PDB file of C-alpha atoms in Angstrom:
ATOM      1  CA  MET T   1       0.000   0.000   0.000  1.00  0.00           C
ATOM      2  CA  ARG T   2       1.391   3.385  -1.029  1.00  0.00           C
ATOM      3  CA  ILE T   3       0.096   6.375   0.906  1.00  0.00           C
ATOM      4  CA  ILE T   4       0.416   9.631  -1.004  1.00  0.00           C
ATOM      5  CA  ALA T   5      -0.008  13.004   0.707  1.00  0.00           C
ATOM      6  CA  ILE T   6      -1.789  15.782  -1.148  1.00  0.00           C
ATOM      7  CA  THR T   7      -0.648  19.007   0.464  1.00  0.00           C
ATOM      8  CA  GLY T   8      -0.377  22.717  -0.234  1.00  0.00           C
ATOM      9  CA  GLY T   9      -1.191  26.034   1.354  1.00  0.00           C
ATOM     10  CA  ILE T  10      -4.599  27.664   1.600  1.00  0.00           C
ATOM     11  CA  GLY T  11      -6.017  28.460  -1.854  1.00  0.00           C
ATOM     12  CA  SER T  12      -3.486  26.286  -3.709  1.00  0.00           C
ATOM     13  CA  GLY T  13      -6.149  23.832  -4.873  1.00  0.00           C
ATOM     14  CA  LYS T  14      -5.250  20.677  -2.935  1.00  0.00           C
ATOM     15  CA  SER T  15      -8.967  19.928  -2.443  1.00  0.00           C
ATOM     16  CA  ILE T  16      -9.471  20.014  -6.222  1.00  0.00           C
ATOM     17  CA  VAL T  17      -6.686  17.446  -6.646  1.00  0.00           C
ATOM     18  CA  SER T  18      -8.277  15.318  -3.895  1.00  0.00           C
ATOM     19  CA  ARG T  19     -11.685  15.452  -5.597  1.00  0.00           C
ATOM     20  CA  VAL T  20     -10.137  14.440  -8.932  1.00  0.00           C
ATOM     21  CA  VAL T  21      -8.380  11.367  -7.486  1.00  0.00           C
ATOM     22  CA  GLU T  22     -11.579  10.460  -5.592  1.00  0.00           C
ATOM     23  CA  ALA T  23     -13.541  10.698  -8.855  1.00  0.00           C
ATOM     24  CA  MET T  24     -10.955   8.330 -10.351  1.00  0.00           C
ATOM     25  CA  GLY T  25     -11.908   5.781  -7.678  1.00  0.00           C
ATOM     26  CA  TYR T  26      -9.150   6.288  -5.083  1.00  0.00           C
ATOM     27  CA  GLN T  27      -9.764   6.618  -1.347  1.00  0.00           C
ATOM     28  CA  VAL T  28      -8.817   9.988   0.209  1.00  0.00           C
ATOM     29  CA  TYR T  29      -8.433  10.616   3.946  1.00  0.00           C
ATOM     30  CA  ASP T  30      -9.286  14.273   4.638  1.00  0.00           C
ATOM     31  CA  CYS T  31      -7.314  15.278   7.749  1.00  0.00           C
ATOM     32  CA  ASP T  32      -9.344  18.443   8.444  1.00  0.00           C
ATOM     33  CA  SER T  33     -12.741  16.784   8.551  1.00  0.00           C
ATOM     34  CA  GLN T  34     -11.401  13.689  10.342  1.00  0.00           C
ATOM     35  CA  ALA T  35      -9.706  15.834  13.022  1.00  0.00           C
ATOM     36  CA  LYS T  36     -12.994  17.683  13.643  1.00  0.00           C
ATOM     37  CA  ARG T  37     -14.927  14.405  13.798  1.00  0.00           C
ATOM     38  CA  LEU T  38     -12.406  12.823  16.170  1.00  0.00           C
ATOM     39  CA  MET T  39     -12.547  15.882  18.445  1.00  0.00           C
ATOM     40  CA  ASP T  40     -16.351  15.614  18.537  1.00  0.00           C
ATOM     41  CA  GLU T  41     -16.473  11.848  19.099  1.00  0.00           C
ATOM     42  CA  SER T  42     -13.370  10.831  21.065  1.00  0.00           C
ATOM     43  CA  ASP T  43     -13.750  10.784  24.838  1.00  0.00           C
ATOM     44  CA  ARG T  44      -9.973  10.391  25.133  1.00  0.00           C
ATOM     45  CA  ILE T  45      -9.361  13.655  23.224  1.00  0.00           C
ATOM     46  CA  LYS T  46     -11.930  15.472  25.382  1.00  0.00           C
ATOM     47  CA  GLN T  47     -10.326  14.123  28.575  1.00  0.00           C
ATOM     48  CA  ASP T  48      -6.852  15.152  27.364  1.00  0.00           C
ATOM     49  CA  ILE T  49      -8.095  18.654  26.502  1.00  0.00           C
ATOM     50  CA  THR T  50      -9.805  19.000  29.884  1.00  0.00           C
ATOM     51  CA  ARG T  51      -6.721  17.773  31.758  1.00  0.00           C
ATOM     52  CA  ARG T  52      -3.978  19.471  29.750  1.00  0.00           C
ATOM     53  CA  ILE T  53      -5.603  22.681  28.467  1.00  0.00           C
ATOM     54  CA  GLY T  54      -8.533  23.563  30.694  1.00  0.00           C
ATOM     55  CA  GLU T  55     -11.773  22.221  32.151  1.00  0.00           C
ATOM     56  CA  SER T  56     -13.735  25.119  30.631  1.00  0.00           C
ATOM     57  CA  CYS T  57     -13.005  23.769  27.119  1.00  0.00           C
ATOM     58  CA  VAL T  58     -15.432  20.842  27.466  1.00  0.00           C
ATOM     59  CA  LYS T  59     -19.019  21.531  28.509  1.00  0.00           C
ATOM     60  CA  SER T  60     -21.703  18.827  28.800  1.00  0.00           C
ATOM     61  CA  GLY T  61     -19.462  16.353  26.962  1.00  0.00           C
ATOM     62  CA  ARG T  62     -18.895  18.683  23.994  1.00  0.00           C
ATOM     63  CA  ILE T  63     -15.833  20.721  23.104  1.00  0.00           C
ATOM     64  CA  ASP T  64     -16.517  24.448  23.330  1.00  0.00           C
ATOM     65  CA  ARG T  65     -14.519  25.456  20.265  1.00  0.00           C
ATOM     66  CA  ALA T  66     -14.752  29.207  20.954  1.00  0.00           C
ATOM     67  CA  GLU T  67     -13.423  28.732  24.499  1.00  0.00           C
ATOM     68  CA  LEU T  68     -10.684  26.369  23.282  1.00  0.00           C
ATOM     69  CA  ALA T  69      -9.623  28.783  20.503  1.00  0.00           C
ATOM     70  CA  GLY T  70      -9.582  31.681  22.970  1.00  0.00           C
ATOM     71  CA  ILE T  71      -7.154  29.765  25.193  1.00  0.00           C
ATOM     72  CA  VAL T  72      -4.832  28.155  22.631  1.00  0.00           C
ATOM     73  CA  PHE T  73      -4.456  31.082  20.252  1.00  0.00           C
ATOM     74  CA  GLY T  74      -3.315  33.256  23.137  1.00  0.00           C
ATOM     75  CA  CYS T  75      -0.694  30.778  24.342  1.00  0.00           C
ATOM     76  CA  GLU T  76       1.863  29.022  22.155  1.00  0.00           C
ATOM     77  CA  GLU T  77       2.423  26.291  24.739  1.00  0.00           C
ATOM     78  CA  LYS T  78      -1.311  25.428  24.936  1.00  0.00           C
ATOM     79  CA  LEU T  79      -1.559  25.465  21.131  1.00  0.00           C
ATOM     80  CA  ALA T  80       1.356  23.030  20.905  1.00  0.00           C
ATOM     81  CA  THR T  81      -0.403  20.826  23.491  1.00  0.00           C
ATOM     82  CA  LEU T  82      -3.656  20.837  21.501  1.00  0.00           C
ATOM     83  CA  ASN T  83      -1.782  20.036  18.298  1.00  0.00           C
ATOM     84  CA  SER T  84       0.013  17.105  19.918  1.00  0.00           C
ATOM     85  CA  ILE T  85      -3.321  15.700  21.196  1.00  0.00           C
ATOM     86  CA  VAL T  86      -5.151  16.057  17.879  1.00  0.00           C
ATOM     87  CA  HIS T  87      -2.261  15.178  15.545  1.00  0.00           C
ATOM     88  CA  GLY T  88      -1.530  12.011  17.525  1.00  0.00           C
ATOM     89  CA  ALA T  89      -5.179  10.929  17.269  1.00  0.00           C
ATOM     90  CA  VAL T  90      -5.264  11.662  13.528  1.00  0.00           C
ATOM     91  CA  ARG T  91      -2.046   9.686  12.880  1.00  0.00           C
ATOM     92  CA  GLU T  92      -3.464   6.731  14.814  1.00  0.00           C
ATOM     93  CA  HIS T  93      -6.796   6.904  12.960  1.00  0.00           C
ATOM     94  CA  LEU T  94      -5.090   7.264   9.556  1.00  0.00           C
ATOM     95  CA  ALA T  95      -3.000   4.142  10.233  1.00  0.00           C
ATOM     96  CA  MET T  96      -6.147   2.144  11.082  1.00  0.00           C
ATOM     97  CA  TRP T  97      -7.997   3.544   8.031  1.00  0.00           C
ATOM     98  CA  ALA T  98      -5.111   2.634   5.683  1.00  0.00           C
ATOM     99  CA  ALA T  99      -4.900  -0.872   7.201  1.00  0.00           C
ATOM    100  CA  THR T 100      -8.565  -1.507   6.343  1.00  0.00           C
ATOM    101  CA  LEU T 101      -7.840  -0.650   2.675  1.00  0.00           C
ATOM    102  CA  GLU T 102      -4.741  -2.814   2.262  1.00  0.00           C
ATOM    103  CA  SER T 103      -6.500  -5.832   0.801  1.00  0.00           C
ATOM    104  CA  ARG T 104      -8.499  -3.695  -1.663  1.00  0.00           C
ATOM    105  CA  ALA T 105      -6.153  -0.950  -2.837  1.00  0.00           C
ATOM    106  CA  THR T 106      -2.523  -0.392  -3.730  1.00  0.00           C
ATOM    107  CA  ILE T 107      -2.641   3.413  -3.452  1.00  0.00           C
ATOM    108  CA  CYS T 108      -4.565   5.731  -1.150  1.00  0.00           C
ATOM    109  CA  PHE T 109      -4.289   9.451  -0.415  1.00  0.00           C
ATOM    110  CA  VAL T 110      -4.247  11.743   2.595  1.00  0.00           C
ATOM    111  CA  GLU T 111      -5.143  15.430   2.184  1.00  0.00           C
ATOM    112  CA  THR T 112      -3.459  17.730   4.698  1.00  0.00           C
ATOM    113  CA  ALA T 113      -2.423  21.375   4.855  1.00  0.00           C
ATOM    114  CA  ILE T 114       0.031  20.664   7.695  1.00  0.00           C
ATOM    115  CA  LEU T 115       1.971  17.611   6.534  1.00  0.00           C
ATOM    116  CA  TYR T 116       5.170  18.276   8.505  1.00  0.00           C
ATOM    117  CA  GLN T 117       3.676  19.964  11.577  1.00  0.00           C
ATOM    118  CA  SER T 118       1.373  16.965  12.110  1.00  0.00           C
ATOM    119  CA  GLY T 119       4.092  14.322  11.709  1.00  0.00           C
ATOM    120  CA  LEU T 120       2.189  12.738   8.802  1.00  0.00           C
ATOM    121  CA  ASP T 121       5.229  13.118   6.541  1.00  0.00           C
ATOM    122  CA  ALA T 122       6.737  10.073   8.303  1.00  0.00           C
ATOM    123  CA  MET T 123       3.688   7.964   7.335  1.00  0.00           C
ATOM    124  CA  VAL T 124       3.551   8.660   3.581  1.00  0.00           C
ATOM    125  CA  ASN T 125       5.531   7.239   0.661  1.00  0.00           C
ATOM    126  CA  GLU T 126       5.396  10.356  -1.451  1.00  0.00           C
ATOM    127  CA  VAL T 127       4.076  13.914  -1.443  1.00  0.00           C
ATOM    128  CA  TRP T 128       2.106  15.731  -4.107  1.00  0.00           C
ATOM    129  CA  GLU T 129       2.522  19.416  -3.319  1.00  0.00           C
ATOM    130  CA  VAL T 130      -0.089  21.614  -4.985  1.00  0.00           C
ATOM    131  CA  THR T 131       1.197  25.120  -5.748  1.00  0.00           C
ATOM    132  CA  ALA T 132      -0.232  28.322  -7.188  1.00  0.00           C
ATOM    133  CA  PRO T 133       0.950  31.941  -7.321  1.00  0.00           C
ATOM    134  CA  THR T 134       0.217  33.863  -4.103  1.00  0.00           C
ATOM    135  CA  GLU T 135      -1.990  36.482  -5.828  1.00  0.00           C
ATOM    136  CA  LEU T 136      -4.179  33.712  -7.272  1.00  0.00           C
ATOM    137  CA  ARG T 137      -4.389  31.951  -3.883  1.00  0.00           C
ATOM    138  CA  VAL T 138      -5.453  35.226  -2.220  1.00  0.00           C
ATOM    139  CA  GLU T 139      -8.101  35.818  -4.907  1.00  0.00           C
ATOM    140  CA  ARG T 140      -9.501  32.271  -4.576  1.00  0.00           C
ATOM    141  CA  VAL T 141      -9.762  32.374  -0.773  1.00  0.00           C
ATOM    142  CA  MET T 142     -11.292  35.877  -0.764  1.00  0.00           C
ATOM    143  CA  LYS T 143     -13.975  34.641  -3.169  1.00  0.00           C
ATOM    144  CA  ARG T 144     -14.536  31.342  -1.331  1.00  0.00           C
ATOM    145  CA  ASN T 145     -14.423  32.487   2.309  1.00  0.00           C
ATOM    146  CA  GLY T 146     -15.417  36.136   2.068  1.00  0.00           C
ATOM    147  CA  LEU T 147     -12.174  37.277   3.725  1.00  0.00           C
ATOM    148  CA  THR T 148     -10.176  40.429   3.030  1.00  0.00           C
ATOM    149  CA  ALA T 149      -6.869  40.256   1.160  1.00  0.00           C
ATOM    150  CA  GLY T 150      -5.064  41.089   4.422  1.00  0.00           C
ATOM    151  CA  GLN T 151      -6.754  38.230   6.301  1.00  0.00           C
ATOM    152  CA  VAL T 152      -5.880  35.741   3.551  1.00  0.00           C
ATOM    153  CA  LYS T 153      -2.261  36.941   3.360  1.00  0.00           C
ATOM    154  CA  ALA T 154      -1.936  36.551   7.140  1.00  0.00           C
ATOM    155  CA  ARG T 155      -3.121  32.924   6.869  1.00  0.00           C
ATOM    156  CA  ILE T 156      -0.763  32.236   3.978  1.00  0.00           C
ATOM    157  CA  ASP T 157       2.170  33.785   5.880  1.00  0.00           C
ATOM    158  CA  SER T 158       1.297  31.745   8.967  1.00  0.00           C
ATOM    159  CA  GLN T 159       1.248  28.485   6.975  1.00  0.00           C
ATOM    160  CA  ASP T 160       4.314  29.345   4.896  1.00  0.00           C
ATOM    161  CA  SER T 161       6.351  30.362   7.955  1.00  0.00           C
ATOM    162  CA  PHE T 162       6.725  26.708   8.968  1.00  0.00           C
ATOM    163  CA  GLN T 163       9.862  25.204   7.489  1.00  0.00           C
ATOM    164  CA  ALA T 164      10.322  21.447   7.643  1.00  0.00           C
ATOM    165  CA  THR T 165      13.655  20.532   9.199  1.00  0.00           C
ATOM    166  CA  SER T 166      14.002  17.726   6.665  1.00  0.00           C
ATOM    167  CA  PRO T 167      11.566  17.805   3.735  1.00  0.00           C
ATOM    168  CA  HIS T 168      10.136  14.516   2.485  1.00  0.00           C
ATOM    169  CA  HIS T 169      12.487  12.559   0.211  1.00  0.00           C
ATOM    170  CA  CYS T 170       9.879  12.181  -2.564  1.00  0.00           C
ATOM    171  CA  VAL T 171       8.011  15.394  -3.466  1.00  0.00           C
ATOM    172  CA  HIS T 172       6.230  16.089  -6.764  1.00  0.00           C
ATOM    173  CA  LEU T 173       4.750  19.472  -7.666  1.00  0.00           C
ATOM    174  CA  ILE T 174       1.309  19.981  -9.181  1.00  0.00           C
ATOM    175  CA  VAL T 175       0.975  23.497 -10.547  1.00  0.00           C
ATOM    176  CA  ASN T 176      -2.596  24.802 -10.281  1.00  0.00           C
ATOM    177  CA  ASP T 177      -2.208  28.259 -11.812  1.00  0.00           C
ATOM    178  CA  ASP T 178      -5.245  28.249 -14.161  1.00  0.00           C
ATOM    179  CA  ASP T 179      -2.859  28.020 -17.167  1.00  0.00           C
ATOM    180  CA  ARG T 180      -1.773  24.403 -16.810  1.00  0.00           C
ATOM    181  CA  ALA T 181      -4.374  21.640 -16.719  1.00  0.00           C
ATOM    182  CA  VAL T 182      -4.288  19.702 -13.435  1.00  0.00           C
ATOM    183  CA  LEU T 183      -5.638  16.373 -14.752  1.00  0.00           C
ATOM    184  CA  PRO T 184      -2.662  15.482 -17.004  1.00  0.00           C
ATOM    185  CA  GLN T 185      -0.288  16.264 -14.108  1.00  0.00           C
ATOM    186  CA  ILE T 186      -2.270  13.934 -11.821  1.00  0.00           C
ATOM    187  CA  GLU T 187      -2.390  11.181 -14.458  1.00  0.00           C
ATOM    188  CA  ARG T 188       1.382  11.392 -14.986  1.00  0.00           C
ATOM    189  CA  LEU T 189       2.070  11.145 -11.231  1.00  0.00           C
ATOM    190  CA  LEU T 190      -0.389   8.254 -10.820  1.00  0.00           C
ATOM    191  CA  THR T 191       1.311   6.314 -13.614  1.00  0.00           C
ATOM    192  CA  ALA T 192       4.682   6.831 -11.914  1.00  0.00           C
ATOM    193  CA  ALA T 193       3.275   5.869  -8.491  1.00  0.00           C
ATOM    194  CA  MET T 194       1.799   2.634  -9.849  1.00  0.00           C
ATOM    195  CA  SER T 195       5.154   1.610 -11.283  1.00  0.00           C
ATOM    196  CA  HIS T 196       6.716   1.537  -7.775  1.00  0.00           C
TER     197      HIS T 196
END
């Protein structure tokens, strides 16, 4: 089983690439939605958050996201704690998910904006990094999320500020700049991945 990460910053188009490979019949693990679901459903995560971040973050068995955000975004240490709780749970869940596919598939995908920060880079065989010019990314996110250019640039800068200490050994770029078609790039990479 080859696990391929689809990654890229906000507005790069990684979700488009994920939807294309899904339409081609491949399984895609979406880290964002799975992390949210795990936070909602896992008693262990809720207990860890209560114990390590604050009792006020869980009310009536549900995570109070506004309270949690208010605490972690004001304190780097608490944010790192939350990330370690959630990233660990996602890595564990991804491993179980991939194991259930092993008899049926030779390739599966994981979509993540934070490949290195989450430690998922150690779990994948290769990385497809989706890129686009910054101006185009800003334009896309403004249109999609109704944010100002300044808000989008701040998010891009925040994501781009993280530098992996040792980038993955097998990274392929997919350029999603509205000039180059994405599908032929995906098909070429899939053909190469299947030959491994």
